[in-house]
């Protein structure tokens, strides 16, 4: 029998968890491979009770690929032997809360979780979703001994998916016709979604969408501010789309990327496209299907785009400064 894959999800009783867990368990993400879900949430009775409820619903789906469910409030239990760990749990940004306060509030969570991740399997990969995800990822990776920094990622796939949808909508085509969209930098309002290398069918996106003012203005702003727009419309932050992006991320890293394709993720900076070292910054990558990835090289970017990328990376450097005492 195929060895089950152990997958940890933190914040599993939350709203992203509710959209994510079923798709991890159903066979959609890991094919026929049996999955053991190891679900972590806070040691608060009501939260643990809600987590039990989610576990009951997972059982009730009767997924043939779900080989076990562990619910716990202990990161050491949650991360034991896992090949994937999706770090979703963190405190939401309160009204009037500055980004730096959020960083200081959530950062400590990722020290203990980083240390507990040392218990992961030898093929461990970690995706940080909880915000501010790039900097939380830096904290977790820095506190996790013995696991290479290249096994940690922060999620910018939702931003890429949002950018694809905006371009498709503007050009009047389907999402499937859009490729080579890359998100650079921080998962924040400073991120840069690159349209200069994007393709619509066989043509450059900028030759199909000739409205350069829209591309540089409304398009970039729409992607940067989409999270806020969802909160305004729904009264709650993005959940199903965030879960869907996390599934895309895991699936794309499990598989070998098809020739000529790529996708975005915040990775340990290798200096590509002028990104400073020592941060997790979003870059276009391909997966070798064996646990490794490469940053796509040689994309041409205008000086305008390069300046946008410089600014979003500057923000990551200033976030690193805020948490420098949490890094090892
Ligand atoms: P919810 O508030 O619905 O759920 C969060 C869950 O995390 C709760 O069950 C809470 O008890 C748990 N939690 C808090 N601290 C924890 C800890 N130390 N250990 C374990 N569990 C803990 O939030 P949800 O809507 O699910 O969002 C979760 C996170 O995703 C937030 O930080 C949010 O900002 C972030 N997002 C990131 C996105 C991205 O693209 N990277 C997009 C969506 C979302 O905004």
PDB file of N, CA, C and O and ligand atoms in Angstrom, residues 10-17 40-42 44 47 88-93 102 106 109 113 128-133 136 154-159 162 187 237-239 242 245, ligand 1:
ATOM      1  N   UNK A  10      -2.331  24.646  10.051  1.00  0.00           N
ATOM      2  CA  UNK A  10      -2.572  25.417  11.272  1.00  0.00           C
ATOM      3  C   UNK A  10      -3.724  26.392  11.031  1.00  0.00           C
ATOM      4  O   UNK A  10      -4.016  26.735   9.885  1.00  0.00           O
ATOM      5  N   UNK A  11      -4.375  26.797  12.100  1.00  0.00           N
ATOM      6  CA  UNK A  11      -5.556  27.649  11.938  1.00  0.00           C
ATOM      7  C   UNK A  11      -6.665  26.866  11.260  1.00  0.00           C
ATOM      8  O   UNK A  11      -7.499  27.416  10.533  1.00  0.00           O
ATOM      9  N   UNK A  12      -6.679  25.545  11.525  1.00  0.00           N
ATOM     10  CA  UNK A  12      -7.562  24.641  10.777  1.00  0.00           C
ATOM     11  C   UNK A  12      -9.037  24.866  11.086  1.00  0.00           C
ATOM     12  O   UNK A  12      -9.906  24.446  10.316  1.00  0.00           O
ATOM     13  N   UNK A  13      -9.338  25.531  12.208  1.00  0.00           N
ATOM     14  CA  UNK A  13     -10.747  25.804  12.527  1.00  0.00           C
ATOM     15  C   UNK A  13     -11.213  27.130  11.920  1.00  0.00           C
ATOM     16  O   UNK A  13     -12.364  27.519  12.096  1.00  0.00           O
ATOM     17  N   UNK A  14     -10.335  27.809  11.214  1.00  0.00           N
ATOM     18  CA  UNK A  14     -10.679  29.120  10.648  1.00  0.00           C
ATOM     19  C   UNK A  14     -11.356  29.020   9.296  1.00  0.00           C
ATOM     20  O   UNK A  14     -11.597  27.922   8.785  1.00  0.00           O
ATOM     21  N   UNK A  15     -11.607  30.199   8.696  1.00  0.00           N
ATOM     22  CA  UNK A  15     -12.388  30.180   7.448  1.00  0.00           C
ATOM     23  C   UNK A  15     -11.596  29.654   6.254  1.00  0.00           C
ATOM     24  O   UNK A  15     -12.149  28.955   5.411  1.00  0.00           O
ATOM     25  N   UNK A  16     -10.300  29.944   6.161  1.00  0.00           N
ATOM     26  CA  UNK A  16      -9.528  29.361   5.044  1.00  0.00           C
ATOM     27  C   UNK A  16      -9.462  27.843   5.235  1.00  0.00           C
ATOM     28  O   UNK A  16      -9.657  27.078   4.286  1.00  0.00           O
ATOM     29  N   UNK A  17      -9.229  27.422   6.479  1.00  0.00           N
ATOM     30  CA  UNK A  17      -9.177  25.988   6.779  1.00  0.00           C
ATOM     31  C   UNK A  17     -10.416  25.263   6.268  1.00  0.00           C
ATOM     32  O   UNK A  17     -10.322  24.173   5.687  1.00  0.00           O
ATOM     33  N   UNK A  40      -3.985  21.787  13.512  1.00  0.00           N
ATOM     34  CA  UNK A  40      -3.600  22.553  14.705  1.00  0.00           C
ATOM     35  C   UNK A  40      -4.469  23.787  14.826  1.00  0.00           C
ATOM     36  O   UNK A  40      -4.707  24.490  13.831  1.00  0.00           O
ATOM     37  N   UNK A  41      -4.937  24.038  16.041  1.00  0.00           N
ATOM     38  CA  UNK A  41      -5.530  25.350  16.326  1.00  0.00           C
ATOM     39  C   UNK A  41      -5.286  25.671  17.785  1.00  0.00           C
ATOM     40  O   UNK A  41      -4.664  24.890  18.508  1.00  0.00           O
ATOM     41  N   UNK A  42      -5.759  26.819  18.213  1.00  0.00           N
ATOM     42  CA  UNK A  42      -5.399  27.337  19.534  1.00  0.00           C
ATOM     43  C   UNK A  42      -5.949  26.474  20.681  1.00  0.00           C
ATOM     44  O   UNK A  42      -7.013  25.851  20.535  1.00  0.00           O
ATOM     45  N   UNK A  44      -7.933  26.757  23.006  1.00  0.00           N
ATOM     46  CA  UNK A  44      -9.111  27.439  23.578  1.00  0.00           C
ATOM     47  C   UNK A  44     -10.278  26.457  23.381  1.00  0.00           C
ATOM     48  O   UNK A  44     -10.472  25.970  22.252  1.00  0.00           O
ATOM     49  N   UNK A  47     -12.522  26.808  20.391  1.00  0.00           N
ATOM     50  CA  UNK A  47     -11.806  26.629  19.113  1.00  0.00           C
ATOM     51  C   UNK A  47     -11.574  25.134  18.866  1.00  0.00           C
ATOM     52  O   UNK A  47     -11.796  24.622  17.770  1.00  0.00           O
ATOM     53  N   UNK A  88      -1.486  28.526   8.230  1.00  0.00           N
ATOM     54  CA  UNK A  88      -2.568  29.477   7.943  1.00  0.00           C
ATOM     55  C   UNK A  88      -2.903  30.297   9.187  1.00  0.00           C
ATOM     56  O   UNK A  88      -3.250  31.470   9.103  1.00  0.00           O
ATOM     57  N   UNK A  89      -2.789  29.679  10.349  1.00  0.00           N
ATOM     58  CA  UNK A  89      -3.255  30.307  11.595  1.00  0.00           C
ATOM     59  C   UNK A  89      -2.433  31.514  12.001  1.00  0.00           C
ATOM     60  O   UNK A  89      -1.212  31.437  12.107  1.00  0.00           O
ATOM     61  N   UNK A  90      -3.118  32.621  12.187  1.00  0.00           N
ATOM     62  CA  UNK A  90      -2.491  33.810  12.783  1.00  0.00           C
ATOM     63  C   UNK A  90      -3.613  34.768  13.121  1.00  0.00           C
ATOM     64  O   UNK A  90      -4.756  34.565  12.704  1.00  0.00           O
ATOM     65  N   UNK A  91      -3.257  35.807  13.872  1.00  0.00           N
ATOM     66  CA  UNK A  91      -4.306  36.751  14.272  1.00  0.00           C
ATOM     67  C   UNK A  91      -4.615  37.693  13.129  1.00  0.00           C
ATOM     68  O   UNK A  91      -3.687  38.175  12.473  1.00  0.00           O
ATOM     69  N   UNK A  92      -5.900  38.005  12.907  1.00  0.00           N
ATOM     70  CA  UNK A  92      -6.215  38.972  11.851  1.00  0.00           C
ATOM     71  C   UNK A  92      -5.855  40.388  12.284  1.00  0.00           C
ATOM     72  O   UNK A  92      -5.740  40.675  13.477  1.00  0.00           O
ATOM     73  N   UNK A  93      -5.672  41.260  11.294  1.00  0.00           N
ATOM     74  CA  UNK A  93      -5.349  42.662  11.592  1.00  0.00           C
ATOM     75  C   UNK A  93      -6.595  43.349  12.124  1.00  0.00           C
ATOM     76  O   UNK A  93      -7.635  43.319  11.486  1.00  0.00           O
ATOM     77  N   UNK A 102       0.922  44.413  13.536  1.00  0.00           N
ATOM     78  CA  UNK A 102       0.495  43.061  13.146  1.00  0.00           C
ATOM     79  C   UNK A 102       1.709  42.133  13.073  1.00  0.00           C
ATOM     80  O   UNK A 102       1.668  40.985  13.530  1.00  0.00           O
ATOM     81  N   UNK A 106       2.008  38.804  15.348  1.00  0.00           N
ATOM     82  CA  UNK A 106       1.998  37.443  14.805  1.00  0.00           C
ATOM     83  C   UNK A 106       3.373  36.789  14.751  1.00  0.00           C
ATOM     84  O   UNK A 106       3.473  35.559  14.772  1.00  0.00           O
ATOM     85  N   UNK A 109       4.381  33.727  16.992  1.00  0.00           N
ATOM     86  CA  UNK A 109       3.748  32.426  16.677  1.00  0.00           C
ATOM     87  C   UNK A 109       4.713  31.575  15.843  1.00  0.00           C
ATOM     88  O   UNK A 109       4.817  30.367  16.004  1.00  0.00           O
ATOM     89  N   UNK A 113       6.504  27.661  16.090  1.00  0.00           N
ATOM     90  CA  UNK A 113       6.118  26.743  15.004  1.00  0.00           C
ATOM     91  C   UNK A 113       7.339  26.379  14.164  1.00  0.00           C
ATOM     92  O   UNK A 113       7.486  25.238  13.733  1.00  0.00           O
ATOM     93  N   UNK A 128       3.599  29.304   4.054  1.00  0.00           N
ATOM     94  CA  UNK A 128       3.044  30.242   5.034  1.00  0.00           C
ATOM     95  C   UNK A 128       1.990  31.105   4.349  1.00  0.00           C
ATOM     96  O   UNK A 128       2.265  31.764   3.339  1.00  0.00           O
ATOM     97  N   UNK A 129       0.783  31.063   4.905  1.00  0.00           N
ATOM     98  CA  UNK A 129      -0.352  31.827   4.372  1.00  0.00           C
ATOM     99  C   UNK A 129      -0.693  32.974   5.332  1.00  0.00           C
ATOM    100  O   UNK A 129      -1.028  34.082   4.917  1.00  0.00           O
ATOM    101  N   UNK A 130      -0.582  32.711   6.634  1.00  0.00           N
ATOM    102  CA  UNK A 130      -0.944  33.703   7.656  1.00  0.00           C
ATOM    103  C   UNK A 130      -0.121  34.975   7.495  1.00  0.00           C
ATOM    104  O   UNK A 130       1.106  34.911   7.321  1.00  0.00           O
ATOM    105  N   UNK A 131      -0.777  36.102   7.540  1.00  0.00           N
ATOM    106  CA  UNK A 131      -0.107  37.380   7.268  1.00  0.00           C
ATOM    107  C   UNK A 131       0.595  37.974   8.482  1.00  0.00           C
ATOM    108  O   UNK A 131       0.166  37.729   9.607  1.00  0.00           O
ATOM    109  N   UNK A 132       1.594  38.792   8.246  1.00  0.00           N
ATOM    110  CA  UNK A 132       2.269  39.119   6.982  1.00  0.00           C
ATOM    111  C   UNK A 132       3.136  37.943   6.529  1.00  0.00           C
ATOM    112  O   UNK A 132       4.174  37.673   7.128  1.00  0.00           O
ATOM    113  N   UNK A 133       2.682  37.239   5.473  1.00  0.00           N
ATOM    114  CA  UNK A 133       3.193  35.882   5.219  1.00  0.00           C
ATOM    115  C   UNK A 133       4.674  35.844   4.860  1.00  0.00           C
ATOM    116  O   UNK A 133       5.369  34.920   5.283  1.00  0.00           O
ATOM    117  N   UNK A 136       6.528  36.316   8.212  1.00  0.00           N
ATOM    118  CA  UNK A 136       6.282  35.157   9.079  1.00  0.00           C
ATOM    119  C   UNK A 136       7.090  33.951   8.585  1.00  0.00           C
ATOM    120  O   UNK A 136       7.598  33.162   9.386  1.00  0.00           O
ATOM    121  N   UNK A 154       6.212  31.492   1.023  1.00  0.00           N
ATOM    122  CA  UNK A 154       5.053  32.270   1.460  1.00  0.00           C
ATOM    123  C   UNK A 154       4.131  32.414   0.249  1.00  0.00           C
ATOM    124  O   UNK A 154       4.595  32.437  -0.900  1.00  0.00           O
ATOM    125  N   UNK A 155       2.836  32.512   0.514  1.00  0.00           N
ATOM    126  CA  UNK A 155       1.865  32.418  -0.591  1.00  0.00           C
ATOM    127  C   UNK A 155       1.619  33.748  -1.300  1.00  0.00           C
ATOM    128  O   UNK A 155       1.100  34.682  -0.701  1.00  0.00           O
ATOM    129  N   UNK A 156       1.983  33.790  -2.574  1.00  0.00           N
ATOM    130  CA  UNK A 156       1.581  34.913  -3.430  1.00  0.00           C
ATOM    131  C   UNK A 156       0.791  34.403  -4.633  1.00  0.00           C
ATOM    132  O   UNK A 156       0.531  35.132  -5.575  1.00  0.00           O
ATOM    133  N   UNK A 157       0.411  33.137  -4.555  1.00  0.00           N
ATOM    134  CA  UNK A 157      -0.307  32.555  -5.685  1.00  0.00           C
ATOM    135  C   UNK A 157      -1.697  33.179  -5.856  1.00  0.00           C
ATOM    136  O   UNK A 157      -2.205  33.309  -6.966  1.00  0.00           O
ATOM    137  N   UNK A 158      -2.303  33.595  -4.745  1.00  0.00           N
ATOM    138  CA  UNK A 158      -3.613  34.251  -4.859  1.00  0.00           C
ATOM    139  C   UNK A 158      -3.470  35.548  -5.663  1.00  0.00           C
ATOM    140  O   UNK A 158      -4.321  35.878  -6.493  1.00  0.00           O
ATOM    141  N   UNK A 159      -2.378  36.264  -5.437  1.00  0.00           N
ATOM    142  CA  UNK A 159      -2.148  37.516  -6.167  1.00  0.00           C
ATOM    143  C   UNK A 159      -1.975  37.234  -7.655  1.00  0.00           C
ATOM    144  O   UNK A 159      -2.485  37.964  -8.505  1.00  0.00           O
ATOM    145  N   UNK A 162      -5.336  36.407  -9.085  1.00  0.00           N
ATOM    146  CA  UNK A 162      -6.122  37.645  -9.213  1.00  0.00           C
ATOM    147  C   UNK A 162      -5.685  38.422 -10.455  1.00  0.00           C
ATOM    148  O   UNK A 162      -6.514  38.967 -11.193  1.00  0.00           O
ATOM    149  N   UNK A 187       3.624  40.049  -0.239  1.00  0.00           N
ATOM    150  CA  UNK A 187       2.166  39.889  -0.300  1.00  0.00           C
ATOM    151  C   UNK A 187       1.565  41.031   0.519  1.00  0.00           C
ATOM    152  O   UNK A 187       1.221  40.877   1.687  1.00  0.00           O
ATOM    153  N   UNK A 237     -12.559  38.482   5.068  1.00  0.00           N
ATOM    154  CA  UNK A 237     -11.446  38.423   4.111  1.00  0.00           C
ATOM    155  C   UNK A 237     -11.576  37.186   3.213  1.00  0.00           C
ATOM    156  O   UNK A 237     -12.335  36.254   3.513  1.00  0.00           O
ATOM    157  N   UNK A 238     -10.817  37.212   2.120  1.00  0.00           N
ATOM    158  CA  UNK A 238     -10.837  36.117   1.125  1.00  0.00           C
ATOM    159  C   UNK A 238     -10.579  34.787   1.816  1.00  0.00           C
ATOM    160  O   UNK A 238      -9.620  34.688   2.583  1.00  0.00           O
ATOM    161  N   UNK A 239     -11.384  33.807   1.526  1.00  0.00           N
ATOM    162  CA  UNK A 239     -11.153  32.509   2.154  1.00  0.00           C
ATOM    163  C   UNK A 239     -11.102  31.399   1.105  1.00  0.00           C
ATOM    164  O   UNK A 239     -10.082  30.721   0.960  1.00  0.00           O
ATOM    165  N   UNK A 242      -8.356  32.051  -1.309  1.00  0.00           N
ATOM    166  CA  UNK A 242      -7.042  31.851  -0.670  1.00  0.00           C
ATOM    167  C   UNK A 242      -6.753  30.349  -0.556  1.00  0.00           C
ATOM    168  O   UNK A 242      -5.642  29.892  -0.850  1.00  0.00           O
ATOM    169  N   UNK A 245      -5.819  28.995  -3.920  1.00  0.00           N
ATOM    170  CA  UNK A 245      -4.446  29.340  -4.294  1.00  0.00           C
ATOM    171  C   UNK A 245      -3.443  28.451  -3.558  1.00  0.00           C
ATOM    172  O   UNK A 245      -2.419  28.056  -4.123  1.00  0.00           O
TER     173      UNK A 245
HETATM  174  P1  LIG B   1      -9.600  33.059  10.644  1.00  0.00           P
HETATM  175  O1  LIG B   1      -9.518  34.089  11.719  1.00  0.00           O
HETATM  176  O2  LIG B   1     -10.914  32.623  10.124  1.00  0.00           O
HETATM  177  O3  LIG B   1      -8.838  31.745  11.125  1.00  0.00           O
HETATM  178  C1  LIG B   1      -7.573  31.786  11.702  1.00  0.00           C
HETATM  179  C2  LIG B   1      -7.447  30.581  12.584  1.00  0.00           C
HETATM  180  O4  LIG B   1      -6.112  30.568  13.080  1.00  0.00           O
HETATM  181  C3  LIG B   1      -8.398  30.623  13.802  1.00  0.00           C
HETATM  182  O5  LIG B   1      -9.050  29.369  13.904  1.00  0.00           O
HETATM  183  C4  LIG B   1      -7.431  30.856  14.962  1.00  0.00           C
HETATM  184  O6  LIG B   1      -7.891  30.258  16.160  1.00  0.00           O
HETATM  185  C5  LIG B   1      -6.166  30.189  14.429  1.00  0.00           C
HETATM  186  N1  LIG B   1      -4.939  30.606  15.087  1.00  0.00           N
HETATM  187  C6  LIG B   1      -4.580  31.839  15.532  1.00  0.00           C
HETATM  188  N2  LIG B   1      -3.374  31.778  16.101  1.00  0.00           N
HETATM  189  C7  LIG B   1      -2.950  30.505  16.000  1.00  0.00           C
HETATM  190  C8  LIG B   1      -1.799  29.817  16.429  1.00  0.00           C
HETATM  191  N3  LIG B   1      -0.834  30.441  17.108  1.00  0.00           N
HETATM  192  N4  LIG B   1      -1.685  28.501  16.156  1.00  0.00           N
HETATM  193  C9  LIG B   1      -2.678  27.853  15.519  1.00  0.00           C
HETATM  194  N5  LIG B   1      -3.817  28.436  15.110  1.00  0.00           N
HETATM  195  C10 LIG B   1      -3.942  29.748  15.350  1.00  0.00           C
HETATM  196  O7  LIG B   1      -8.651  33.606   9.479  1.00  0.00           O
HETATM  197  P2  LIG B   1      -8.570  33.127   7.955  1.00  0.00           P
HETATM  198  O8  LIG B   1      -9.535  33.903   7.160  1.00  0.00           O
HETATM  199  O9  LIG B   1      -8.613  31.649   7.899  1.00  0.00           O
HETATM  200  O10 LIG B   1      -7.126  33.710   7.558  1.00  0.00           O
HETATM  201  C11 LIG B   1      -5.955  33.163   8.101  1.00  0.00           C
HETATM  202  C12 LIG B   1      -4.752  33.983   7.699  1.00  0.00           C
HETATM  203  O11 LIG B   1      -4.591  34.008   6.284  1.00  0.00           O
HETATM  204  C13 LIG B   1      -4.809  35.461   8.129  1.00  0.00           C
HETATM  205  O12 LIG B   1      -3.531  35.829   8.653  1.00  0.00           O
HETATM  206  C14 LIG B   1      -5.039  36.180   6.818  1.00  0.00           C
HETATM  207  O13 LIG B   1      -4.539  37.505   6.847  1.00  0.00           O
HETATM  208  C15 LIG B   1      -4.230  35.314   5.870  1.00  0.00           C
HETATM  209  N6  LIG B   1      -4.492  35.452   4.434  1.00  0.00           N
HETATM  210  C16 LIG B   1      -3.453  35.320   3.586  1.00  0.00           C
HETATM  211  C17 LIG B   1      -3.601  35.391   2.220  1.00  0.00           C
HETATM  212  C18 LIG B   1      -2.443  35.231   1.300  1.00  0.00           C
HETATM  213  O14 LIG B   1      -2.646  35.350   0.094  1.00  0.00           O
HETATM  214  N7  LIG B   1      -1.225  34.959   1.753  1.00  0.00           N
HETATM  215  C19 LIG B   1      -4.946  35.686   1.633  1.00  0.00           C
HETATM  216  C20 LIG B   1      -6.073  35.390   2.550  1.00  0.00           C
HETATM  217  C21 LIG B   1      -5.848  35.772   3.982  1.00  0.00           C
HETATM  218  O15 LIG B   1      -6.000  37.164   4.109  1.00  0.00           O
END
